[in-house]
Short mmCIF file of C-alpha atoms in Angstrom, two decimals:
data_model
loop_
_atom_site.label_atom_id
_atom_site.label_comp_id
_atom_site.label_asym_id
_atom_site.label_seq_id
_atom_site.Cartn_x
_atom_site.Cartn_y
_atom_site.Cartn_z
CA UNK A 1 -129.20 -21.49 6.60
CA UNK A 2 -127.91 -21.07 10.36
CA UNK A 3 -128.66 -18.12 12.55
CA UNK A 4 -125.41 -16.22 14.02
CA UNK A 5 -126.19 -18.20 17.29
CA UNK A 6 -126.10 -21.73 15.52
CA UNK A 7 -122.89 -20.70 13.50
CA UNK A 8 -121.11 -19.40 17.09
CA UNK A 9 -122.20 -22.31 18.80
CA UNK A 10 -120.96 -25.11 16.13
CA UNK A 11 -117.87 -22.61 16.14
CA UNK A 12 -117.37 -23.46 19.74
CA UNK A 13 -118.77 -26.97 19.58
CA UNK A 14 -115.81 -27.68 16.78
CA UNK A 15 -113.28 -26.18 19.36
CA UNK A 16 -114.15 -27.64 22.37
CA UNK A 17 -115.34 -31.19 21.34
CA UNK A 18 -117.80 -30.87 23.65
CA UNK A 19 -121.47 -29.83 22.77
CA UNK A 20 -122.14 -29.43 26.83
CA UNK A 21 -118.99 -27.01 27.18
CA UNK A 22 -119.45 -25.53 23.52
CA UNK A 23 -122.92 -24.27 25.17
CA UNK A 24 -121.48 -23.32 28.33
CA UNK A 25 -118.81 -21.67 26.87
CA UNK A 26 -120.98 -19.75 24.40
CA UNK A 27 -123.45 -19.07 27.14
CA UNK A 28 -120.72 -17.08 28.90
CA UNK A 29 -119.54 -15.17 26.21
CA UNK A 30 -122.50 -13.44 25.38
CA UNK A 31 -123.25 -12.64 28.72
CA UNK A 32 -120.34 -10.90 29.20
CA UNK A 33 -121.04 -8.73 25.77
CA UNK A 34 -124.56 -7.79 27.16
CA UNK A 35 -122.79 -5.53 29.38
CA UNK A 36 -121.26 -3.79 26.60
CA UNK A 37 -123.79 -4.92 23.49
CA UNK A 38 -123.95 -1.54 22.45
CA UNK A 39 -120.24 -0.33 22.08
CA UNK A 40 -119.57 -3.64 19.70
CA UNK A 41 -119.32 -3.18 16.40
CA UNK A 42 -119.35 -6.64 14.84
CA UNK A 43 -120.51 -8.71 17.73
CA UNK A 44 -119.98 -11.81 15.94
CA UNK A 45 -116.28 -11.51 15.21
CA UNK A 46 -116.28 -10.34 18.31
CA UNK A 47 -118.20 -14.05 19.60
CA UNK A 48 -115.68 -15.55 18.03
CA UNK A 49 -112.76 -13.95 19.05
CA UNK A 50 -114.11 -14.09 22.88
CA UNK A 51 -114.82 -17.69 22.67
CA UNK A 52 -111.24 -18.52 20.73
CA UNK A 53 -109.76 -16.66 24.02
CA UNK A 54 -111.73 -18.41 26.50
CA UNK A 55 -110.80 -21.98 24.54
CA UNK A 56 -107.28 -21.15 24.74
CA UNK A 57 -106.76 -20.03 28.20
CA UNK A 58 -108.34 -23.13 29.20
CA UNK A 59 -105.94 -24.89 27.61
CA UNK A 60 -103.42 -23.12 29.78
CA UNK A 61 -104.61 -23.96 32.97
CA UNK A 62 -105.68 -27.58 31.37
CA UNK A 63 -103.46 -28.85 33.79
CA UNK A 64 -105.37 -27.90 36.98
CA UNK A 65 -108.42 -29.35 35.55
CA UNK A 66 -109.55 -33.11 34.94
CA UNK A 67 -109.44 -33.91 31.50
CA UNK A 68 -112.08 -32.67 29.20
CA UNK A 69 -114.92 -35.13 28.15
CA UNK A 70 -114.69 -36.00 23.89
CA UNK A 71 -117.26 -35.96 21.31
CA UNK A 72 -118.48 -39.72 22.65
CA UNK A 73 -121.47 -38.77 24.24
CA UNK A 74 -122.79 -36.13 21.90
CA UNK A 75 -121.09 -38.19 18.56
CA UNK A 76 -122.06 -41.61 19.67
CA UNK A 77 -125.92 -41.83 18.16
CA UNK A 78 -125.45 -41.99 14.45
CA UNK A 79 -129.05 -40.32 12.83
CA UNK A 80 -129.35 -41.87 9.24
CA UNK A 81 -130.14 -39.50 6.66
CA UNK A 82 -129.27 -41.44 3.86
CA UNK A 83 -126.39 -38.67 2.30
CA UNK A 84 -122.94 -39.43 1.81
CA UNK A 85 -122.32 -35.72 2.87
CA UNK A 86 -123.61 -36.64 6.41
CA UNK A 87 -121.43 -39.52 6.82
CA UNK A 88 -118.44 -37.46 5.32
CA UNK A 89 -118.71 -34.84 7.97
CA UNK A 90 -119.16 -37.44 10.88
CA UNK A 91 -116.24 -38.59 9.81
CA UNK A 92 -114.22 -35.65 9.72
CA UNK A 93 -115.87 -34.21 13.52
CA UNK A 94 -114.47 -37.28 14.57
CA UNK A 95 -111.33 -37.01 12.92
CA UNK A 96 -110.93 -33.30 14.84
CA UNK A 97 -111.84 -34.67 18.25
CA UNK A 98 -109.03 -36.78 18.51
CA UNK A 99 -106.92 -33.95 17.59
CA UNK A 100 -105.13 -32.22 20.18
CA UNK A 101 -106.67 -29.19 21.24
CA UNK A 102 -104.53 -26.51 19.75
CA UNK A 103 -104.22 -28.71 16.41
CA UNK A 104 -108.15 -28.83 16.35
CA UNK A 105 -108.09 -25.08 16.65
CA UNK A 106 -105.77 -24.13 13.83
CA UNK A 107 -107.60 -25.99 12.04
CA UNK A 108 -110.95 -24.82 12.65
CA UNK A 109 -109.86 -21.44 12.24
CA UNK A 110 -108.29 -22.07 9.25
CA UNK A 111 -110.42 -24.23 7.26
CA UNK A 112 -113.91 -23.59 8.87
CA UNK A 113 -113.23 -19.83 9.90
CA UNK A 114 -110.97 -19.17 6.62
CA UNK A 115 -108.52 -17.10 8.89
CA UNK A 116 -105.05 -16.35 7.74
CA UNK A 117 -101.94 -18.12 9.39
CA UNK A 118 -101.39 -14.68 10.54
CA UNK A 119 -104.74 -14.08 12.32
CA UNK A 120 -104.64 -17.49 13.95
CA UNK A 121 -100.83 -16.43 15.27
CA UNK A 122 -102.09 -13.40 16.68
CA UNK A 123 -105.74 -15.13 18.16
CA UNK A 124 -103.47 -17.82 19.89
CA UNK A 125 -100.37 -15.95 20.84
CA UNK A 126 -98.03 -18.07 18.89
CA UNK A 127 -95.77 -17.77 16.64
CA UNK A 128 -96.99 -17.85 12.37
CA UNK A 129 -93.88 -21.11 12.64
CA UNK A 130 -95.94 -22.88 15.31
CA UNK A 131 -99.40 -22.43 13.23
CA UNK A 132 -98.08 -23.75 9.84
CA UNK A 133 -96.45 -26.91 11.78
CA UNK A 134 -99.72 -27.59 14.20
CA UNK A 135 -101.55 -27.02 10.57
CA UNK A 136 -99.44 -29.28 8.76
CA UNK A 137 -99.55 -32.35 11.73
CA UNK A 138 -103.24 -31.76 11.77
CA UNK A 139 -103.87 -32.15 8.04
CA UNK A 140 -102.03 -35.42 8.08
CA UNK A 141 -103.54 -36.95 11.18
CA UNK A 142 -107.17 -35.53 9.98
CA UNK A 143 -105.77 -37.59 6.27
CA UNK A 144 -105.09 -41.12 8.38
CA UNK A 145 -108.23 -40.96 10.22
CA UNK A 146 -110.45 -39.73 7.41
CA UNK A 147 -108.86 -41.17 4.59
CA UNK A 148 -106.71 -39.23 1.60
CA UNK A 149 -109.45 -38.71 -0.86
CA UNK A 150 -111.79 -37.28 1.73
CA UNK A 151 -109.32 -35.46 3.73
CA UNK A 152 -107.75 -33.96 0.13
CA UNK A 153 -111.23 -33.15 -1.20
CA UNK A 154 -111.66 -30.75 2.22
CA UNK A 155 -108.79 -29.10 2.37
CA UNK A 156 -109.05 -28.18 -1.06
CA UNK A 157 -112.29 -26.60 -1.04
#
């Protein structure tokens, strides 16, 4: 069982692709909701909708900024456990970092966060059109790089 802190902070690692920026990134957020901790009423789905913000404004100005560093570094070090579930999810978080960034985040919304195309249109300031389609090229990128019966078995339940 993860604490709301571990679940925001995989949240942000999963849309960043970058454990050093997912902790920066999370780091900011709830400093800026100390100031106003006590007018929040579900500071988690508020977390998550401050750190989906911060993601995607980011990826508005990405061209200003050099080029974001991957899930290499933090991904490279395999830790044997022995489970076929642990190998199954490397898999997969290294199926989403090659994704491009607003693929990976329809994605995690929608399969991690179990948001509705509707929500994620609204988060990201696109179109429901342009979620189903980013969806529907992630799914079948995330199915070449992971494999069909992996891939099929996660988006399936």
């Amino acid at each position: 069982m993860s604490t709301g802190s571990d679940r925001l902070l995989r949240f942000a690692l999963l849309l960043t692709g970058d454990r050093g920026h997912a902790e920066d990134l999370l780091q900011d957020v709830l400093e800026r909701m100390y100031v106003s901790w006590r007018t929040i009423e579900d500071p988690h789905a508020y977390a998550r909708t401050a750190l989906t913000r911060k993601v995607t404004d980011r990826w508005r100005a990405r061209r200003r900024r050099p080029r974001e560093v991957g899930l290499e570094d933090w991904h490279a070090e395999v830790v044997p456990d022995g489970a076929g579930e642990r190998a199954e999810r490397s898999r997969i978080v290294e199926a989403l970092r090659r994704l491009p960034p607003r693929q990976r985040a329809v994605i995690v919304l929608r399969y991690f966060e179990d948001w509705s195309e509707e929500q994620i249109a609204d988060q990201l300031d696109v179109s429901r059109g342009t979620v189903k389609s980013q969806a529907s090229k992630g799914l079948s990128t995330l199915r070449t790089l992971v494999g069909e019966e992996v891939g099929a078995r996660w988006t399936n339940g």
